[in-house]
Coordinates of C-alpha atoms in Angstrom, one line a residue:
M1 CA 112.9 -139.6 -98.2
K2 CA 112.6 -136.6 -96.0
K3 CA 111.1 -134.6 -98.8
I4 CA 108.5 -137.4 -99.4
R5 CA 107.6 -137.4 -95.6
M6 CA 107.2 -133.6 -95.7
Y7 CA 105.0 -133.9 -98.7
L8 CA 102.8 -136.5 -97.1
L9 CA 102.1 -134.1 -94.2
F10 CA 100.1 -131.9 -96.7
T11 CA 97.9 -134.7 -97.9
S12 CA 94.9 -136.6 -96.5
W13 CA 94.6 -140.3 -96.2
R14 CA 92.1 -140.3 -99.1
Y15 CA 94.7 -138.5 -101.3
K16 CA 97.4 -141.0 -100.3
L17 CA 95.1 -143.9 -101.0
G18 CA 94.2 -142.6 -104.4
M19 CA 97.7 -141.6 -105.6
F20 CA 99.6 -144.6 -104.2
L21 CA 97.1 -147.3 -104.9
G22 CA 94.3 -145.8 -107.1
L23 CA 96.4 -144.6 -110.1
P24 CA 98.6 -147.8 -110.4
A25 CA 95.4 -149.9 -110.0
A26 CA 93.7 -147.9 -112.7
A27 CA 96.7 -148.3 -115.0
L28 CA 96.6 -152.1 -114.4
A29 CA 92.9 -152.3 -115.0
L30 CA 93.1 -150.2 -118.1
G31 CA 96.0 -152.3 -119.4
A32 CA 94.1 -155.5 -118.9
L33 CA 91.1 -154.1 -120.8
W34 CA 93.2 -152.6 -123.5
R35 CA 95.2 -155.8 -124.1
G36 CA 92.0 -157.7 -124.7
S37 CA 90.1 -155.1 -126.8
W38 CA 92.3 -152.8 -128.8
A39 CA 95.7 -152.4 -130.5
V40 CA 98.6 -151.8 -128.1
M41 CA 100.0 -148.8 -130.0
G42 CA 97.5 -146.3 -128.4
Y43 CA 97.9 -147.3 -124.8
G44 CA 100.6 -144.7 -124.1
N45 CA 98.1 -142.1 -125.1
M46 CA 95.5 -143.4 -122.7
L47 CA 98.1 -143.6 -119.9
A48 CA 99.1 -140.0 -120.5
I49 CA 95.5 -138.9 -120.3
E50 CA 94.9 -140.8 -117.1
L51 CA 98.0 -139.6 -115.3
I52 CA 98.0 -135.9 -116.4
F53 CA 94.3 -135.3 -115.9
F54 CA 94.0 -136.9 -112.4
E55 CA 97.4 -135.6 -111.1
V56 CA 96.5 -132.0 -112.1
L57 CA 93.0 -132.1 -110.7
T58 CA 94.0 -133.7 -107.4
D59 CA 96.8 -131.1 -107.0
Q60 CA 94.0 -128.6 -106.4
A61 CA 93.4 -130.3 -103.0
V62 CA 97.1 -129.9 -102.0
F63 CA 98.8 -126.8 -103.5
A64 CA 95.9 -125.0 -105.2
G65 CA 96.8 -121.5 -106.4
I66 CA 100.2 -121.5 -104.8
Q67 CA 101.7 -119.4 -107.6
S68 CA 98.7 -117.1 -107.9
K69 CA 98.7 -113.5 -106.7
R70 CA 97.0 -114.5 -103.5
G71 CA 99.7 -117.1 -102.9
Y72 CA 99.4 -120.1 -100.6
K73 CA 98.5 -118.9 -97.1
L74 CA 99.3 -121.7 -94.6
D75 CA 99.6 -119.4 -91.7
Y76 CA 100.6 -122.1 -89.3
L77 CA 103.8 -122.7 -91.3
K78 CA 104.7 -119.0 -90.8
T79 CA 104.9 -119.6 -87.0
S80 CA 107.6 -122.2 -87.3
P81 CA 111.3 -121.5 -88.2
Q82 CA 111.1 -124.7 -90.3
G83 CA 107.9 -123.6 -92.1
Y84 CA 109.8 -122.5 -95.2
N85 CA 111.8 -125.7 -95.4
M86 CA 108.7 -127.8 -94.8
L87 CA 106.8 -126.3 -97.7
R88 CA 109.9 -126.4 -100.0
W89 CA 110.5 -130.1 -99.1
G90 CA 106.8 -130.8 -99.6
L91 CA 106.7 -129.2 -103.1
T92 CA 109.9 -131.2 -104.0
G93 CA 108.5 -134.4 -102.6
D94 CA 105.3 -133.9 -104.6
L95 CA 107.3 -133.8 -107.8
V96 CA 109.3 -136.9 -106.8
R97 CA 106.1 -138.8 -105.9
K98 CA 104.6 -137.9 -109.3
L99 CA 107.7 -139.2 -111.1
L100 CA 107.6 -142.5 -109.1
T101 CA 103.9 -143.0 -109.8
A102 CA 104.4 -142.4 -113.5
S103 CA 107.4 -144.8 -113.5
L104 CA 105.3 -147.5 -111.7
C105 CA 102.4 -147.1 -114.1
V106 CA 104.7 -147.3 -117.2
S107 CA 106.5 -150.3 -115.7
I108 CA 103.2 -152.1 -115.1
C109 CA 102.1 -151.4 -118.7
G110 CA 105.5 -152.6 -120.0
G111 CA 105.3 -155.8 -118.0
M112 CA 101.8 -156.5 -119.4
G113 CA 102.9 -155.9 -122.9
V114 CA 100.5 -153.1 -123.7
L115 CA 103.2 -150.5 -124.0
R116 CA 105.3 -151.6 -126.9
E117 CA 107.6 -149.1 -128.5
K118 CA 109.7 -149.9 -131.6
S119 CA 112.7 -148.4 -129.8
G120 CA 112.4 -150.8 -126.9
F121 CA 113.5 -149.7 -123.5
A122 CA 114.6 -146.2 -124.7
G123 CA 111.1 -145.7 -126.2
A124 CA 109.4 -146.7 -123.0
V125 CA 111.6 -144.2 -121.1
G126 CA 110.7 -141.6 -123.7
V127 CA 107.0 -142.2 -123.1
L128 CA 107.6 -141.9 -119.3
L129 CA 109.5 -138.6 -119.7
A130 CA 106.9 -137.3 -122.2
I131 CA 104.1 -137.9 -119.7
Y132 CA 106.1 -136.5 -116.8
F133 CA 107.2 -133.3 -118.7
A134 CA 103.6 -132.7 -119.9
E135 CA 102.4 -133.3 -116.3
T136 CA 104.8 -131.0 -114.6
L137 CA 104.3 -128.2 -117.2
T138 CA 100.5 -128.5 -116.8
L139 CA 100.9 -128.4 -113.0
F140 CA 103.1 -125.4 -113.2
I141 CA 100.5 -123.5 -115.3
S142 CA 97.5 -124.7 -113.2
R143 CA 99.0 -123.4 -109.9
Y144 CA 98.6 -119.9 -111.1
T145 CA 94.9 -120.2 -110.5
Q146 CA 92.6 -121.2 -107.6
S147 CA 89.7 -121.8 -109.9
A148 CA 88.7 -125.5 -110.1
I149 CA 86.9 -124.9 -113.4
L150 CA 89.8 -123.2 -115.0
C151 CA 92.1 -125.9 -113.7
V152 CA 89.9 -128.6 -115.5
W153 CA 90.4 -126.8 -118.8
I154 CA 94.2 -126.5 -118.2
A155 CA 94.2 -130.2 -117.5
Y156 CA 92.5 -130.9 -120.8
G157 CA 95.1 -128.8 -122.6
G158 CA 97.9 -130.7 -120.7
L159 CA 96.6 -134.1 -121.7
V160 CA 96.4 -133.1 -125.3
F161 CA 100.0 -131.9 -125.1
G162 CA 101.0 -135.2 -123.4
V163 CA 99.3 -137.3 -126.1
I164 CA 101.1 -135.3 -128.9
L165 CA 104.4 -135.8 -127.1
C166 CA 103.8 -139.5 -126.8
N167 CA 103.1 -139.8 -130.5
V168 CA 106.1 -137.8 -131.4
I169 CA 108.2 -140.2 -129.3
H170 CA 106.7 -143.1 -131.2
M171 CA 107.7 -141.6 -134.5
I172 CA 111.3 -140.8 -133.7
P173 CA 113.8 -143.3 -135.3
A174 CA 115.5 -145.7 -132.9
R175 CA 118.9 -144.0 -133.4
G176 CA 117.6 -140.6 -132.1
I177 CA 115.4 -141.8 -129.2
W178 CA 118.0 -141.4 -126.5
L179 CA 118.7 -137.8 -127.5
A180 CA 114.9 -137.1 -127.3
D181 CA 114.9 -138.8 -123.8
I182 CA 117.8 -136.5 -122.7
L183 CA 116.0 -133.4 -124.0
L184 CA 112.8 -134.4 -122.3
A185 CA 114.6 -135.1 -119.0
L186 CA 116.3 -131.7 -119.1
A187 CA 113.0 -129.9 -119.9
A188 CA 111.1 -131.7 -117.1
T189 CA 113.9 -130.9 -114.6
A190 CA 113.9 -127.2 -115.6
V191 CA 110.1 -127.0 -115.2
S192 CA 110.3 -128.8 -111.8
V193 CA 112.9 -126.4 -110.5
Q194 CA 111.0 -123.4 -111.6
A195 CA 107.8 -124.8 -110.1
V196 CA 109.4 -125.0 -106.6
R197 CA 111.3 -121.7 -107.0
I198 CA 108.3 -119.6 -108.0
A199 CA 105.9 -121.2 -105.5
M200 CA 108.3 -120.4 -102.7
K201 CA 108.8 -116.9 -104.0
K202 CA 105.0 -116.3 -104.0
W203 CA 104.6 -117.8 -100.6
R204 CA 107.3 -115.6 -99.1
R205 CA 105.4 -112.6 -100.2
T206 CA 102.4 -113.7 -98.0
Y207 CA 104.5 -112.8 -94.9
S208 CA 103.4 -109.2 -95.5
D209 CA 99.9 -110.4 -94.4
M210 CA 101.1 -111.1 -90.9

């Protein structure tokens, strides 16, 4: 919980409102529309597009360019002995929050019956992990630039990757779905660890500016 609290210090109330209420509400609204209009098989793709695109774009308002050559220059954090830990906890809390948001959205969709996988619960977990892995990988890449326009194009690439992963999960036989889930969980964990490690490494280098 401490990591989540540190993460929230970096965000505005508008960001909190959008991420904690806006995305789940959008998933709920899209699910209601989808259930009444289209086949349920493609809803996982739409959810992946929604989460990846908006999470990557809104990240620009919080940790934009933290892995770029210019780094992330929050000078006031450099004046505190806890500044390093605050940023590290904030970065970790950001990833935890994104996983919780994705889990909530997938749960909402599962409860509404618009996210049906032939592999049952394991398939739904696979969709969640596919979305989260694509999301974290796209975030990792986008944080190397401070350009909002370039970030938009990276987000487009990430959502395409996420849709492909969701479709691959849907095609995996039931007997192999848990193995796919484990591999996706390991991949997402590896990217998350690298995202925090490299961001902190880049930020430490900005101490030379003082």
